[in-house]
Amino acid sequence: NRKGDLGVIESCGKLYNFSVEQVNEVSVPEGTISSTAIREALLSGRLEDANKWLGYFYSLSGKIVPGQKLGRSLGFPTANIRPDDDFKLVPANGVYAVNVRIGEKTLPGVMSIGFNPTVNKDLLQRFLEVHIFDFTGNLYGQDVRITFRFRLRDEIRFDSLDQLTEQMKLDKQQAMRLLG
């Protein structure tokens, strides 16, 4: 290990002090753990690897924004999330078992990341939406933190809304088992 020089950086008119510390590489059977390896794991859907290498569960923060309200009509109301940081890495498209922090409460849920191919034909906009178990109320404008615990499956296009609804029931059951 080697300590680097102290430094100062200016951003948006504010000065920030920082120091740099170089650490020896850590190797695992899959290769060397690095920020690049962690990003690649998240982007390829290998959440368990990323969480193991980070030493904690990956998370992102955002604000609840209005959506299409389709989940509500299917019996699975979702909160659509706009990440706080435009540069924050969003994991691979798919369905995840997550914990959702709202204020002082942490609740279990299922998060879908992707283009919603069953209901969206143009596939131009990527959605981040979470169904929070046993929650009722208005969340618009609320700040949330999503903690990614388990990846359940890839994003799938279903032939009907009935098929989608049945899969959502299975996803919820699996997430409830995994999250305890």
PDB file of N, CA and C in Angstrom, residues 64 68-80 108-111 129-140 168 172:
ATOM      1  N   ILE A  64     -38.985   9.635  -7.073  1.00  0.00           N
ATOM      2  CA  ILE A  64     -40.158   8.997  -7.671  1.00  0.00           C
ATOM      3  C   ILE A  64     -40.838  10.002  -8.596  1.00  0.00           C
ATOM      4  N   GLN A  68     -46.535   5.566 -16.468  1.00  0.00           N
ATOM      5  CA  GLN A  68     -47.698   5.278 -17.311  1.00  0.00           C
ATOM      6  C   GLN A  68     -48.881   4.740 -16.520  1.00  0.00           C
ATOM      7  N   LYS A  69     -48.659   4.342 -15.273  1.00  0.00           N
ATOM      8  CA  LYS A  69     -49.699   3.806 -14.387  1.00  0.00           C
ATOM      9  C   LYS A  69     -50.256   2.463 -14.863  1.00  0.00           C
ATOM     10  N   LEU A  70     -49.501   1.749 -15.702  1.00  0.00           N
ATOM     11  CA  LEU A  70     -49.943   0.447 -16.182  1.00  0.00           C
ATOM     12  C   LEU A  70     -49.860  -0.610 -15.081  1.00  0.00           C
ATOM     13  N   GLY A  71     -48.787  -0.575 -14.284  1.00  0.00           N
ATOM     14  CA  GLY A  71     -48.624  -1.544 -13.207  1.00  0.00           C
ATOM     15  C   GLY A  71     -49.810  -1.556 -12.261  1.00  0.00           C
ATOM     16  N   ARG A  72     -50.339  -0.396 -11.967  1.00  0.00           N
ATOM     17  CA  ARG A  72     -51.508  -0.270 -11.083  1.00  0.00           C
ATOM     18  C   ARG A  72     -52.689  -1.048 -11.644  1.00  0.00           C
ATOM     19  N   SER A  73     -52.901  -0.950 -12.967  1.00  0.00           N
ATOM     20  CA  SER A  73     -54.041  -1.637 -13.588  1.00  0.00           C
ATOM     21  C   SER A  73     -53.835  -3.156 -13.618  1.00  0.00           C
ATOM     22  N   LEU A  74     -52.592  -3.616 -13.469  1.00  0.00           N
ATOM     23  CA  LEU A  74     -52.290  -5.052 -13.459  1.00  0.00           C
ATOM     24  C   LEU A  74     -52.237  -5.615 -12.036  1.00  0.00           C
ATOM     25  N   GLY A  75     -52.459  -4.762 -11.048  1.00  0.00           N
ATOM     26  CA  GLY A  75     -52.403  -5.210  -9.666  1.00  0.00           C
ATOM     27  C   GLY A  75     -51.016  -5.119  -9.052  1.00  0.00           C
ATOM     28  N   PHE A  76     -50.091  -4.481  -9.758  1.00  0.00           N
ATOM     29  CA  PHE A  76     -48.724  -4.304  -9.282  1.00  0.00           C
ATOM     30  C   PHE A  76     -48.308  -2.849  -9.457  1.00  0.00           C
ATOM     31  N   PRO A  77     -48.825  -1.950  -8.601  1.00  0.00           N
ATOM     32  CA  PRO A  77     -48.436  -0.542  -8.747  1.00  0.00           C
ATOM     33  C   PRO A  77     -46.924  -0.387  -8.600  1.00  0.00           C
ATOM     34  N   THR A  78     -46.357   0.427  -9.457  1.00  0.00           N
ATOM     35  CA  THR A  78     -44.911   0.635  -9.419  1.00  0.00           C
ATOM     36  C   THR A  78     -44.587   2.111  -9.232  1.00  0.00           C
ATOM     37  N   ALA A  79     -43.443   2.346  -8.639  1.00  0.00           N
ATOM     38  CA  ALA A  79     -42.892   3.690  -8.499  1.00  0.00           C
ATOM     39  C   ALA A  79     -41.779   3.809  -9.531  1.00  0.00           C
ATOM     40  N   ASN A  80     -41.892   4.793 -10.394  1.00  0.00           N
ATOM     41  CA  ASN A  80     -40.876   5.046 -11.422  1.00  0.00           C
ATOM     42  C   ASN A  80     -39.797   5.940 -10.829  1.00  0.00           C
ATOM     43  N   PRO A 108     -39.254  -4.289   1.322  1.00  0.00           N
ATOM     44  CA  PRO A 108     -38.849  -5.163   0.221  1.00  0.00           C
ATOM     45  C   PRO A 108     -39.645  -4.847  -1.046  1.00  0.00           C
ATOM     46  N   GLY A 109     -39.055  -5.198  -2.188  1.00  0.00           N
ATOM     47  CA  GLY A 109     -39.747  -4.973  -3.448  1.00  0.00           C
ATOM     48  C   GLY A 109     -39.098  -5.712  -4.598  1.00  0.00           C
ATOM     49  N   VAL A 110     -39.700  -5.542  -5.761  1.00  0.00           N
ATOM     50  CA  VAL A 110     -39.180  -6.090  -7.011  1.00  0.00           C
ATOM     51  C   VAL A 110     -38.978  -4.921  -7.956  1.00  0.00           C
ATOM     52  N   MET A 111     -37.790  -4.836  -8.534  1.00  0.00           N
ATOM     53  CA  MET A 111     -37.487  -3.745  -9.454  1.00  0.00           C
ATOM     54  C   MET A 111     -37.299  -4.279 -10.854  1.00  0.00           C
ATOM     55  N   GLU A 129     -38.397   0.929 -12.503  1.00  0.00           N
ATOM     56  CA  GLU A 129     -39.610   0.976 -11.705  1.00  0.00           C
ATOM     57  C   GLU A 129     -39.598  -0.137 -10.679  1.00  0.00           C
ATOM     58  N   VAL A 130     -40.160   0.184  -9.509  1.00  0.00           N
ATOM     59  CA  VAL A 130     -40.146  -0.762  -8.405  1.00  0.00           C
ATOM     60  C   VAL A 130     -41.554  -0.952  -7.850  1.00  0.00           C
ATOM     61  N   HIS A 131     -41.903  -2.208  -7.630  1.00  0.00           N
ATOM     62  CA  HIS A 131     -43.142  -2.560  -6.922  1.00  0.00           C
ATOM     63  C   HIS A 131     -42.736  -2.827  -5.480  1.00  0.00           C
ATOM     64  N   ILE A 132     -43.240  -2.018  -4.562  1.00  0.00           N
ATOM     65  CA  ILE A 132     -42.903  -2.129  -3.146  1.00  0.00           C
ATOM     66  C   ILE A 132     -43.979  -2.972  -2.475  1.00  0.00           C
ATOM     67  N   PHE A 133     -43.571  -4.045  -1.821  1.00  0.00           N
ATOM     68  CA  PHE A 133     -44.525  -4.964  -1.204  1.00  0.00           C
ATOM     69  C   PHE A 133     -45.280  -4.270  -0.073  1.00  0.00           C
ATOM     70  N   ASP A 134     -46.577  -4.538  -0.024  1.00  0.00           N
ATOM     71  CA  ASP A 134     -47.431  -4.078   1.083  1.00  0.00           C
ATOM     72  C   ASP A 134     -47.316  -2.583   1.342  1.00  0.00           C
ATOM     73  N   PHE A 135     -47.266  -1.797   0.283  1.00  0.00           N
ATOM     74  CA  PHE A 135     -47.200  -0.346   0.442  1.00  0.00           C
ATOM     75  C   PHE A 135     -48.380   0.292  -0.271  1.00  0.00           C
ATOM     76  N   THR A 136     -49.008   1.231   0.386  1.00  0.00           N
ATOM     77  CA  THR A 136     -50.020   2.058  -0.253  1.00  0.00           C
ATOM     78  C   THR A 136     -49.680   3.505   0.070  1.00  0.00           C
ATOM     79  N   GLY A 137     -50.012   4.372  -0.841  1.00  0.00           N
ATOM     80  CA  GLY A 137     -49.749   5.785  -0.618  1.00  0.00           C
ATOM     81  C   GLY A 137     -49.159   6.425  -1.852  1.00  0.00           C
ATOM     82  N   ASN A 138     -49.030   7.726  -1.786  1.00  0.00           N
ATOM     83  CA  ASN A 138     -48.501   8.519  -2.891  1.00  0.00           C
ATOM     84  C   ASN A 138     -47.015   8.781  -2.643  1.00  0.00           C
ATOM     85  N   LEU A 139     -46.197   8.359  -3.566  1.00  0.00           N
ATOM     86  CA  LEU A 139     -44.749   8.536  -3.430  1.00  0.00           C
ATOM     87  C   LEU A 139     -44.176   9.606  -4.349  1.00  0.00           C
ATOM     88  N   TYR A 140     -45.006  10.210  -5.196  1.00  0.00           N
ATOM     89  CA  TYR A 140     -44.473  11.175  -6.156  1.00  0.00           C
ATOM     90  C   TYR A 140     -43.650  12.250  -5.458  1.00  0.00           C
ATOM     91  N   MET A 168     -45.135 -11.640 -13.121  1.00  0.00           N
ATOM     92  CA  MET A 168     -44.925 -10.689 -12.029  1.00  0.00           C
ATOM     93  C   MET A 168     -45.287 -11.325 -10.685  1.00  0.00           C
ATOM     94  N   LYS A 172     -42.572 -11.812  -7.661  1.00  0.00           N
ATOM     95  CA  LYS A 172     -42.824 -11.337  -6.299  1.00  0.00           C
ATOM     96  C   LYS A 172     -42.631 -12.467  -5.293  1.00  0.00           C
TER      97      LYS A 172
END
